[in-house]
Amino acid sequence: MFLYFVFSFAVPPGVVAADSQQVKKNQVQKKPSSTNIESVASSPETYQPPALTYQPEEMSNILSSSNSFNRLLKISRRHQPPTEDGIHDPDNDGTKILQAPLEAFANLPKTPSDLGNGIDWVRAVDERFISPRWDIDDPTEQPLVMDMNIIRVPKGSIPNELFPHRQHTMWLDCSNCHPAIFIPKKGANQISMAANLLGQKCGVCHGKVSFPFSECKRCHSQPKKELVQKGARQ
Amino acid sequence: MRLSLSIHNKLNLIRKIKYAYVLALAFTYIIATPAVAEYGDVVINNYAEKQGMRPVIFSHWFHRIRYACKVCHADLGFKFKAGGNDITMFKIIDGQYCGACHNGRIAWSVKNCNLCHSAKPGTPTQVHESTAQELAIPFSKGAK
Amino acid sequence: MRGKFVALWFAVFVVSEVPRVFAESQISSAPVEQAAKHSSRSMISQKLQLVKMMLATSPALERAAASNDEMLKQKATLAKDRFDSATDLFDKGNLGKAEEVADESLHLIEEISQMIPDQQQVRADQRMRYEELANSLHNAEATYQDLNNRLQANGKSSELKEVTEFSRKQKEKASVLAGEDRYSDAIELLKDAHERVISALNKLLGSNTLLYDLKFKSVVEEYEYELARYHSFEELAPIAYVELRPDKDTIMLSERYVQESRTMRDTAKQQAAQGDHQAAINTLLKAIKNMQTALRVVGLVLQE
């Protein structure tokens, strides 16, 4: 019985899947599909992440998040309802009425790693689990999606980073990032992981509202063709 | 489990107590961990506490299901900074910022004070569980 | 014996967790209106304070008073009456009714605000949106033209001409409208142009991906790049101190590294001025390493 208890900790580690970069063909006037210059190492279409369902009635949500073990041996209790989440005031009458996240997340596609919200928001929109409104005045307006992939080559041995405009322009307006955060010109932006972790550049959203930086492969998904050494010169 | 004076049983008992102690210690790690709010919850405490209200909590996930980022951050003018928009009740009732929807027609109206003003007193303005916050204070209930 | 002992602890653990888990699963979504009915005394008094503040200083009410609309003025008077009666009820102890009446007053104020929006604010918002859109359109066009040059030597230039022409016309019309303060119409025109350009861009890109690589054509270029990279790290130091809140000693230690790296950067600049760019690059790399150490000291662990 004790062994059962111990083994319930040994949760299968979350498998990281690269986000699908393919554009759905149902977008009007948008380009049909976007494949990369180099053939991608992991092909998103063949890997189907398991459909995780949260079951608050069981104890699995306490123990089964794939982030269960960190070096402090504390188990993170995540996706708690407002009355128990640590920042809402449980003595407040309004708190008891607020919706618990798990209720809303029940029917949404999840990411395998459960980082951040644990929801695959892009897939949720692509596969019509949700249809978030695009314009404040016009309820029927659809996002103007620009499909432009950019591969950035960082220094060192970390794989190249693929930035997909499609997934971002389906949520954001051009002016949200350009030019305030990123200058829309090749070579004009110095982006380091340090900046990202401190809430600059990509970190303006990622690590706060969009998925955090814990999964390197989510962005650094392109294999390096050549190793970029310190003095990279043609 | 009978208490007995024999040495063998005493040793056994001591061993069991040690074992139980270790187990109890392990359990405290499980039971005593702080729960964390949902990722992306923003606490805003520019004026609320000074006026005697609880700080405000804005949940990104709830709104993300219903609206694209553009609606608030481009159409309504919200900046990407917790506490960086000078939001006051005047502006909300006037229909700016939150008040564009929280006017009783699209979403609940301002008369429901405690649905927004629902943070624990003393919570400072923050993006809860953000990377920078996690780096600053390792895994705690939030900055104090 | 041993097993029973363990089982006992396990059972204790389970029993302590089960009520919490069941409590979670039973959070119901009660209608929002119920929130107002059971507020505490302090809550209601705060609501009354809010209404009082609104009545005294709300710009919407000031606009209503200044307008010629009789209905608005009546509403404003009614709101004030409601507030007075709510205060009376509150003082007499009838909390439930006081809150209801206070809510009515709030509702009236909201209605007034919605009926007479701040024209200046609306115009300012629209103007900002127009400028943002104009900027976005400009960037999109620049990207389109630039990529057209790079990806297609000659082909599809007719499409480019068409799109550019269309966009130019729209921009002209829009600026005329903007001059007449008809910003919402101008925004619509710009949106059309924007959509056209983005569609063309998507078609042009096809399945191409842009590669922002690190190939430099000369040492000078590489030096410039490294200098910019150094600067991007240098900018982070004050941000790190604010975000990560280290103690004084840690900041002092970190500052030492920052100073060292700044000295190295100055050396690099001198070396570059003398023409030895390769040495300057090497010095800059050392400087960057020092900056990274400065950041690591305050808790920002990097992988580069």
XYZ file of C-alpha atoms in Angstrom:
682
model
C 0.000 0.000 0.000
C 2.848 2.246 0.800
C 4.525 1.315 -2.428
C 1.404 2.293 -4.279
C 1.604 5.657 -2.638
C 5.238 6.073 -3.580
C 4.676 5.045 -7.159
C 1.896 7.533 -7.589
C 4.675 10.110 -7.483
C 6.442 8.547 -10.412
C 4.339 10.309 -12.980
C 5.288 9.900 -16.612
C 7.282 12.986 -17.500
C 5.592 15.475 -19.786
C 6.548 15.041 -23.390
C 7.229 18.258 -25.188
C 5.631 18.656 -28.573
C 6.626 21.426 -30.913
C 3.705 23.674 -31.640
C 2.056 23.031 -34.932
C 3.294 25.553 -37.437
C 0.844 24.634 -40.138
C -1.783 27.141 -41.157
C -5.283 25.845 -41.453
C -6.564 25.993 -44.990
C -9.842 27.546 -44.000
C -8.369 31.026 -43.607
C -9.430 33.237 -46.491
C -6.677 35.058 -48.349
C -4.068 33.514 -46.169
C -1.246 31.477 -47.547
C -2.007 27.765 -47.752
C 0.658 26.306 -45.567
C 3.934 27.202 -44.078
C 6.755 24.758 -44.123
C 10.284 25.582 -43.239
C 13.336 25.781 -45.387
C 14.976 23.025 -43.435
C 12.820 19.994 -42.811
C 11.784 20.109 -39.229
C 13.156 17.487 -36.879
C 9.892 16.756 -35.131
C 6.844 16.711 -37.337
C 3.934 18.115 -35.377
C 1.341 16.342 -37.415
C 2.310 12.815 -36.511
C 2.518 13.425 -32.802
C -0.777 13.701 -31.042
C -0.433 14.694 -27.412
C -2.667 12.626 -25.155
C -5.946 14.310 -24.402
C -5.548 15.096 -20.738
C -8.681 15.586 -18.762
C -8.676 17.161 -15.358
C -10.719 15.310 -12.766
C -11.081 17.387 -9.666
C -13.020 14.628 -7.887
C -9.956 12.428 -7.726
C -6.680 13.064 -6.065
C -4.834 12.862 -9.334
C -4.742 16.599 -9.744
C -2.724 16.922 -6.583
C -0.070 14.488 -7.577
C -0.135 14.154 -11.305
C 1.155 17.448 -12.610
C 4.357 16.653 -14.426
C 6.082 19.375 -12.444
C 5.552 17.334 -9.291
C 9.172 17.024 -8.425
C 11.349 20.011 -8.055
C 14.457 20.107 -6.026
C 12.646 21.316 -2.929
C 10.416 18.260 -3.039
C 7.336 20.413 -2.826
C 4.389 19.514 -4.940
C 2.857 22.445 -6.695
C -0.884 22.585 -6.257
C -1.977 24.336 -9.367
C -5.233 25.340 -10.972
C -6.849 25.772 -7.586
C -10.298 27.337 -7.314
C -10.284 30.987 -6.256
C -11.076 30.285 -2.632
C -7.924 28.249 -2.283
C -5.489 29.700 -4.712
C -3.454 31.761 -2.312
C -4.136 35.267 -3.578
C -7.912 35.495 -3.580
C -9.322 36.294 -0.171
C -11.393 33.289 0.927
C -13.333 35.439 3.376
C -14.617 37.593 0.574
C -18.162 36.722 -0.509
C -17.372 37.526 -4.132
C -14.515 35.020 -4.248
C -16.893 32.141 -3.737
C -18.821 33.050 -6.840
C -15.870 33.287 -9.194
C -15.474 30.382 -11.564
C -12.848 27.787 -10.796
C -10.319 27.456 -13.626
C -10.668 23.710 -13.906
C -14.333 24.040 -14.736
C -13.535 26.176 -17.735
C -10.486 24.141 -18.713
C -12.370 20.858 -18.735
C -13.165 20.947 -22.433
C -10.071 22.691 -23.705
C -7.069 20.942 -25.239
C -4.171 20.761 -22.849
C -0.457 20.959 -23.328
C 1.418 17.834 -22.223
C 3.600 19.740 -19.808
C 0.883 21.662 -17.943
C 3.094 24.714 -17.768
C 1.444 28.085 -17.489
C -2.301 27.581 -17.782
C -1.677 24.164 -19.228
C -3.996 24.968 -22.111
C -3.002 24.788 -25.762
C -4.639 28.088 -26.632
C -3.677 28.049 -30.296
C -5.126 24.618 -30.798
C -8.212 25.650 -28.873
C -8.867 28.356 -31.451
C -7.771 26.344 -34.491
C -10.043 23.467 -33.620
C -12.879 25.715 -32.565
C -13.021 24.820 -28.905
C -13.245 28.554 -28.328
C -13.866 31.487 -30.653
C -12.496 34.533 -28.915
C -13.801 37.785 -30.293
C -11.367 39.754 -32.412
C -12.845 43.220 -32.543
C -14.558 45.241 -29.886
C -17.101 46.772 -32.259
C -17.674 44.105 -34.884
C -18.535 40.672 -33.474
C -18.042 38.910 -36.788
C -14.633 40.243 -37.722
C -11.940 37.611 -38.073
C -8.285 38.120 -37.214
C -5.990 39.194 -40.030
C -3.431 36.446 -39.696
C 0.014 36.982 -41.151
C 1.880 33.786 -41.734
C 5.557 34.563 -41.665
C 8.068 32.345 -39.920
C 11.358 33.727 -38.783
C 14.268 31.571 -37.723
C 16.726 33.232 -35.434
C 20.168 31.770 -34.951
C 21.415 32.181 -31.402
C 25.020 31.928 -30.333
C 26.162 28.690 -28.840
C 24.804 25.228 -29.229
C 21.145 25.853 -28.496
C 18.978 24.937 -31.505
C 17.660 27.708 -33.712
C 14.530 29.459 -32.656
C 11.473 29.597 -34.863
C 9.150 32.539 -34.410
C 5.767 31.923 -36.076
C 3.770 35.065 -36.816
C 0.604 33.084 -37.425
C 0.080 31.964 -33.853
C 0.748 35.475 -32.643
C -1.280 37.434 -35.182
C -4.328 35.324 -34.448
C -4.346 36.854 -30.982
C -2.523 40.157 -31.257
C -2.598 43.282 -33.347
C 0.562 44.342 -35.182
C 0.788 47.454 -33.037
C 0.956 45.405 -29.843
C 4.542 44.412 -30.634
C 5.679 46.676 -33.489
C 7.560 48.883 -33.027
C 7.272 49.262 -29.268
C 8.762 45.877 -28.366
C 10.292 44.626 -31.617
C 11.545 46.702 -34.489
C 10.191 45.067 -37.652
C 13.548 44.765 -39.339
C 16.076 42.010 -39.640
C 18.982 42.436 -37.277
C 17.421 45.328 -35.424
C 16.516 43.445 -32.266
C 18.882 42.020 -29.716
C 16.957 39.306 -27.924
C 18.675 37.349 -25.178
C 17.248 34.836 -22.771
C 18.269 37.204 -19.999
C 15.975 39.839 -21.441
C 13.182 37.323 -21.825
C 13.422 36.120 -18.259
C 13.309 39.681 -16.996
C 10.074 40.424 -18.771
C 11.501 42.214 -21.812
C 11.115 41.293 -25.509
C 9.377 37.932 -25.688
C 9.091 38.016 -21.914
C 6.552 40.836 -22.073
C 3.948 38.129 -22.540
C 5.707 34.802 -22.204
C 6.343 33.979 -18.615
C 3.442 36.160 -17.561
C 0.364 35.257 -19.565
C 1.543 33.074 -22.446
C 3.416 29.867 -21.827
C 6.591 30.275 -19.750
C 10.172 29.645 -20.762
C 10.588 26.333 -19.021
C 10.275 24.313 -22.230
C 13.193 25.304 -24.442
C 12.103 23.152 -27.342
C 8.819 24.927 -27.703
C 10.659 27.800 -29.362
C 14.128 26.427 -30.023
C 12.817 23.757 -32.307
C 14.995 24.082 -35.404
C 18.166 22.038 -35.673
C 21.306 24.006 -36.286
C 22.837 23.598 -39.701
C 26.166 24.810 -38.500
C 27.564 25.578 -35.124
C 27.766 29.287 -34.527
C 31.068 29.882 -32.840
C 32.189 33.005 -31.120
C 33.516 34.651 -34.214
C 30.860 33.734 -36.703
C 31.879 35.003 -40.043
C 30.980 33.950 -43.549
C 1.081 -3.296 18.707
C 1.617 -4.139 22.335
C 3.874 -2.190 24.583
C 6.276 -4.559 26.187
C 9.420 -4.202 28.219
C 11.540 -6.553 26.178
C 14.535 -4.991 24.485
C 13.680 -6.430 21.153
C 10.281 -4.833 21.229
C 11.670 -1.524 22.440
C 14.048 -1.377 19.483
C 11.229 -2.262 17.207
C 9.152 0.529 18.637
C 11.931 3.061 18.298
C 12.413 2.039 14.714
C 8.716 2.453 14.070
C 8.675 5.884 15.658
C 11.615 6.999 13.544
C 9.902 5.667 10.497
C 6.681 7.429 11.376
C 8.578 10.635 12.008
C 10.204 10.522 8.598
C 6.885 9.774 7.007
C 5.212 12.634 8.839
C 7.979 14.956 7.723
C 7.444 13.871 4.151
C 3.727 14.484 4.454
C 4.256 18.013 5.710
C 5.857 18.822 2.407
C 2.748 17.673 0.643
C 0.095 19.132 2.859
C 1.830 22.373 3.692
C 2.689 23.567 0.186
C 1.200 26.905 -0.722
C -1.389 26.725 -3.437
C -0.868 29.027 -6.386
C -3.410 31.085 -8.204
C -3.986 30.453 -11.844
C -1.166 31.510 -14.130
C -1.688 34.925 -15.592
C -3.733 36.355 -12.733
C -2.862 40.027 -12.358
C -3.181 41.765 -9.017
C -3.736 45.510 -9.220
C -3.285 47.534 -6.106
C -2.625 51.097 -7.204
C -5.473 52.725 -5.333
C -7.689 49.982 -3.945
C -5.991 49.356 -0.622
C -5.566 53.058 0.051
C -9.304 53.447 -0.312
C -10.042 50.567 1.990
C -10.956 48.003 -0.655
C -9.314 44.700 -1.354
C -6.906 44.751 -4.291
C -8.278 43.762 -7.667
C -7.526 40.437 -9.361
C -7.823 40.179 -13.099
C -7.823 36.627 -14.517
C -6.362 36.388 -17.968
C -7.592 32.860 -18.626
C -11.232 33.765 -18.181
C -10.982 36.601 -20.643
C -8.747 34.776 -23.098
C -11.455 32.228 -23.693
C -13.754 34.997 -24.837
C -11.566 37.684 -26.384
C -8.399 37.938 -28.404
C -5.533 39.885 -26.851
C -6.075 42.669 -29.375
C -9.470 43.675 -27.985
C -8.103 44.858 -24.672
C -4.523 45.632 -25.527
C -5.109 47.455 -28.804
C -8.780 48.481 -28.950
C -9.166 49.416 -25.289
C -5.680 50.696 -24.704
C -4.512 48.476 -21.862
C -0.747 48.506 -21.556
C 1.245 45.334 -20.973
C 2.068 46.228 -17.413
C 0.452 45.241 -14.157
C -0.536 48.505 -12.515
C 0.720 50.420 -15.517
C -2.718 51.617 -16.568
C -4.098 54.326 -14.383
C -7.452 52.685 -13.792
C -9.849 54.381 -11.415
C -13.494 53.787 -10.639
C -14.323 57.029 -12.416
C -12.864 55.765 -15.635
C -14.525 52.397 -15.274
C -17.960 53.868 -14.717
C -17.237 56.200 -17.604
C -16.811 53.203 -19.881
C -13.055 53.194 -20.234
C -10.771 50.239 -19.561
C -12.708 47.562 -17.684
C -15.862 49.620 -17.923
C -16.071 49.060 -21.666
C -17.585 45.662 -20.903
C -18.218 45.685 -17.164
C -21.217 47.945 -17.443
C -24.004 45.526 -16.699
C -24.650 44.763 -20.349
C -21.726 42.709 -21.618
C -20.399 41.669 -18.229
C -21.310 42.348 -14.617
C -21.638 45.959 -13.569
C -19.632 47.897 -11.032
C -22.154 47.329 -8.282
C -20.577 43.901 -7.726
C -17.578 45.285 -5.940
C -16.244 42.098 -4.443
C -16.111 40.086 -7.607
C -13.162 42.169 -8.762
C -11.876 43.431 -5.433
C -11.183 39.937 -4.227
C -7.488 39.706 -3.364
C -6.133 39.135 0.086
C -5.500 42.462 1.767
C -1.896 43.453 1.381
C -1.207 41.757 -1.927
C 0.988 44.072 -3.971
C 0.540 44.771 -7.661
C 2.019 41.856 -9.602
C 1.564 39.357 -12.358
C 1.123 36.316 -10.232
C 3.496 33.446 -10.860
C 5.340 35.340 -13.568
C 8.878 34.269 -14.415
C 10.504 37.345 -12.918
C 8.525 36.897 -9.748
C 9.527 33.263 -9.509
C 13.161 34.222 -9.921
C 12.916 36.838 -7.229
C 11.265 34.817 -4.519
C 11.586 31.085 -4.899
C 8.184 29.470 -4.869
C 6.312 31.351 -2.250
C 2.869 32.804 -1.839
C 3.857 35.903 -3.699
C 5.790 39.020 -3.002
C 5.232 40.849 0.238
C 2.636 -4.920 12.071
C 4.753 -2.621 10.020
C 2.259 -2.560 7.249
C -0.585 -1.619 9.568
C 1.409 1.257 10.982
C 2.112 2.635 7.553
C -1.432 2.071 6.503
C -2.576 4.111 9.462
C -0.494 7.105 8.415
C -1.623 6.740 4.863
C -5.225 6.677 5.967
C -4.681 9.827 8.006
C -3.254 11.546 4.969
C -6.095 10.466 2.730
C -8.735 11.469 5.227
C -7.230 14.904 5.600
C -7.200 15.493 1.843
C -10.580 14.086 0.888
C -12.741 16.891 2.320
C -10.649 19.477 0.545
C -10.968 17.672 -2.759
C -14.703 17.266 -2.421
C -15.093 20.903 -1.499
C -13.335 21.870 -4.696
C -15.583 19.845 -6.911
C -18.688 21.434 -5.563
C -17.998 25.037 -6.423
C -21.161 25.999 -8.201
C -21.622 28.929 -10.480
C -24.232 30.861 -8.546
C -25.778 33.777 -10.360
C -23.763 36.909 -10.085
C -26.600 38.975 -8.681
C -26.545 37.033 -5.471
C -23.253 38.671 -4.597
C -24.943 41.937 -3.824
C -27.478 40.549 -1.435
C -25.245 39.428 1.371
C -22.698 42.199 1.587
C -21.308 43.257 4.874
C -21.865 46.587 6.520
C -18.429 47.860 5.656
C -18.954 46.872 2.046
C -22.167 48.817 1.801
C -20.647 51.842 3.445
C -17.819 51.717 0.938
C -20.286 51.510 -1.903
C -22.038 54.577 -0.545
C -18.702 56.340 -0.408
C -18.107 55.445 -4.018
C -21.467 56.797 -5.089
C -20.794 59.952 -3.108
C -17.443 60.375 -4.851
C -19.058 59.820 -8.215
C -21.815 62.327 -7.574
C -19.339 64.917 -6.420
C -16.637 64.638 -9.030
C -17.687 62.474 -11.941
C -16.881 64.169 -15.243
C -19.871 62.439 -16.814
C -22.250 64.124 -14.392
C -20.563 67.428 -15.036
C -21.102 66.925 -18.738
C -24.715 66.005 -18.103
C -25.256 69.155 -16.072
C -23.687 71.249 -18.808
C -25.727 69.650 -21.565
C -29.148 70.659 -22.737
C -30.655 67.255 -22.373
C -33.506 67.379 -19.880
C -33.660 63.640 -19.442
C -30.008 63.501 -18.469
C -30.494 66.210 -15.895
C -33.500 64.397 -14.486
C -31.485 61.222 -14.252
C -28.717 63.038 -12.444
C -31.180 64.464 -9.940
C -32.739 61.057 -9.480
C -29.336 59.549 -8.853
C -28.668 62.120 -6.161
C -32.043 61.425 -4.552
C -31.411 57.741 -4.565
C -28.084 58.242 -2.908
C -29.646 60.381 -0.194
C -32.320 57.820 0.537
C -29.716 55.038 0.527
C -27.710 56.904 3.138
C -30.846 57.336 5.243
C -31.695 53.671 5.068
C -28.117 52.761 5.937
C -28.127 55.027 8.976
C -31.394 53.507 10.120
C -29.876 50.026 9.827
C -31.817 48.699 6.864
C -28.718 47.375 5.122
C -30.334 45.258 2.400
C -32.584 48.021 1.140
C -29.809 50.587 1.444
C -27.629 48.531 -0.830
C -30.403 48.056 -3.355
C -31.023 51.775 -3.550
C -27.295 52.516 -3.739
C -27.070 50.074 -6.633
C -29.878 51.916 -8.361
C -28.003 55.157 -7.988
C -24.853 53.596 -9.403
C -26.818 52.189 -12.285
C -28.223 55.607 -13.110
C -24.757 57.136 -13.057
C -23.537 54.401 -15.370
C -26.395 55.080 -17.746
C -25.620 58.770 -17.775
C -21.956 58.016 -18.550
C -22.937 55.781 -21.404
C -25.418 58.258 -22.825
C -22.997 61.151 -22.822
C -19.545 59.740 -23.488
C -16.536 61.971 -23.259
C -16.184 63.111 -26.843
C -12.664 64.289 -26.283
C -11.586 60.937 -24.924
C -13.288 59.081 -27.744
C -11.614 61.294 -30.315
C -8.253 60.904 -28.637
C -8.629 57.116 -28.611
C -9.628 57.030 -32.242
C -6.777 59.281 -33.201
C -4.321 57.012 -31.450
C -5.773 53.984 -33.162
C -5.568 55.723 -36.517
C -1.927 56.543 -35.972
C -1.161 53.017 -34.832
C -2.835 51.599 -37.880
C -1.014 54.005 -40.168
C 2.256 52.922 -38.604
C 1.378 49.233 -38.948
C 0.443 49.747 -42.571
C 3.704 51.512 -43.210
C 5.675 48.653 -41.645
C 3.694 46.014 -43.489
C 4.295 47.745 -46.787
C 7.996 48.121 -46.092
C 8.253 44.426 -45.238
C 6.315 43.492 -48.341
C 8.477 45.553 -50.620
C 11.669 44.380 -49.019
C 10.691 40.732 -49.250
C 9.498 41.186 -52.782
C 12.941 42.374 -53.733
C 14.620 39.529 -51.954
C 12.423 36.620 -52.874
C 11.248 37.523 -56.343
C 13.630 39.136 -58.727
C 11.119 40.061 -61.414
C 7.981 38.079 -61.068
C 4.835 39.322 -59.378
C 5.940 42.906 -59.661
C 2.514 43.709 -61.105
C 0.933 42.525 -57.898
C 3.338 44.690 -55.965
C 2.394 47.723 -58.038
C -1.300 47.050 -57.630
C -1.113 46.648 -53.928
C 1.123 49.651 -53.409
C -1.159 51.786 -55.532
C -4.252 50.663 -53.661
C -2.599 51.294 -50.363
C -1.446 54.723 -51.386
C -4.943 55.749 -52.448
C -6.408 54.489 -49.206
C -3.845 56.362 -47.184
C -4.607 59.560 -49.034
C -8.336 59.237 -48.519
C -7.803 58.339 -44.904
C -5.629 61.340 -44.191
C -8.288 63.577 -45.724
C -10.881 62.061 -43.437
C -8.553 62.358 -40.485
C -8.152 66.030 -41.244
C -11.929 66.319 -40.998
C -11.879 64.497 -37.675
C -13.708 61.530 -39.151
C -11.324 59.081 -37.603
C -13.553 56.020 -37.532
C -14.015 56.140 -41.311
C -10.319 56.727 -41.807
C -9.591 53.684 -39.671
C -11.824 51.542 -41.859
C -9.964 52.612 -44.985
C -6.614 51.875 -43.435
C -7.842 48.486 -42.284
C -8.768 47.605 -45.867
C -5.365 48.614 -47.133
C -3.716 46.699 -44.325
C -5.644 43.577 -45.167
C -4.673 43.846 -48.807
C -0.997 44.205 -48.012
C -0.976 41.337 -45.534
C -2.751 39.030 -47.981
C -0.227 39.871 -50.636
C 2.559 39.290 -48.158
C 1.172 35.904 -47.191
C 0.913 34.889 -50.835
C 4.422 36.094 -51.518
C 5.931 34.266 -48.597
C 4.340 31.005 -49.669
C 6.296 28.364 -47.813
C 9.375 30.427 -47.305
C 10.795 31.046 -43.929
C 13.047 33.944 -43.192
C 16.382 33.127 -41.696
C 17.910 35.715 -39.433
C 21.346 34.291 -39.242
C 24.590 35.477 -37.788
C 26.669 35.745 -40.918
C 28.659 38.938 -41.083
C 30.174 40.381 -44.179
C 33.031 42.087 -42.391
C 34.719 42.382 -39.056
C 33.308 45.823 -38.610
C 29.791 44.523 -38.955
C 30.486 41.844 -36.396
C 31.948 44.406 -34.038
C 28.837 46.545 -34.334
C 26.693 43.531 -33.645
C 28.662 42.589 -30.558
C 28.511 46.143 -29.305
C 24.740 46.157 -29.657
C 24.615 42.802 -27.930
C 26.718 44.095 -25.075
C 24.412 47.055 -24.739
C 21.357 44.844 -24.581
C 22.852 43.074 -21.585
C 23.934 46.298 -19.971
C 20.373 47.601 -20.132
C 19.173 44.630 -18.176
C 21.158 45.295 -15.022
C 18.901 48.012 -13.587
C 15.818 46.053 -14.603
C 17.179 42.998 -12.817
C 17.774 44.988 -9.645
C 14.189 46.204 -9.663
C 12.558 42.909 -10.575
C 14.617 40.485 -8.546
C 15.022 42.661 -5.469
C 18.399 41.400 -4.219
C 19.873 42.740 -1.012
C 22.380 45.594 -0.869
C 25.508 43.445 -0.731
C 24.454 41.439 -3.737
C 23.779 44.605 -5.667
C 27.204 45.953 -4.727
C 28.865 42.792 -5.914
C 26.889 42.856 -9.106
C 27.733 46.512 -9.665
C 31.429 45.646 -9.429
C 31.059 43.220 -12.296
C 29.103 45.782 -14.242
C 31.858 48.357 -13.770
C 34.482 45.870 -14.866
C 32.539 45.054 -17.956
C 32.057 48.734 -18.746
C 35.810 49.244 -18.554
C 36.277 46.371 -20.951
C 33.724 47.903 -23.277
C 35.633 51.168 -23.301
C 38.822 49.285 -24.094
C 37.048 47.568 -26.938
C 35.873 50.900 -28.299
C 39.421 52.185 -28.254
C 40.678 49.100 -30.018
C 38.042 49.495 -32.677
C 38.926 53.153 -33.116
C 42.497 52.083 -33.754
C 41.297 49.651 -36.366
C 41.837 46.396 -34.518
C 38.282 45.139 -34.741
C 39.027 41.515 -34.059
C 40.621 42.351 -30.730
C 37.718 44.644 -29.978
C 35.320 41.796 -30.593
C 37.232 39.527 -28.242
C 37.234 42.180 -25.549
C 33.520 42.708 -26.004
C 32.885 39.005 -25.604
C 34.705 39.116 -22.290
C 32.718 42.171 -21.313
C 29.480 40.352 -22.113
C 30.570 37.418 -19.988
C 31.155 39.799 -17.114
C 27.720 41.321 -17.541
C 26.208 37.876 -17.524
C 28.017 37.163 -14.277
C 26.671 40.395 -12.852
C 23.185 39.207 -13.695
C 23.806 35.715 -12.397
C 24.905 37.148 -9.083
C 21.491 38.705 -8.538
C 19.742 35.485 -9.454
C 19.285 35.506 -13.201
C 20.832 32.246 -14.342
C 21.437 32.123 -18.056
C 22.165 29.297 -20.373
C 24.182 31.114 -22.972
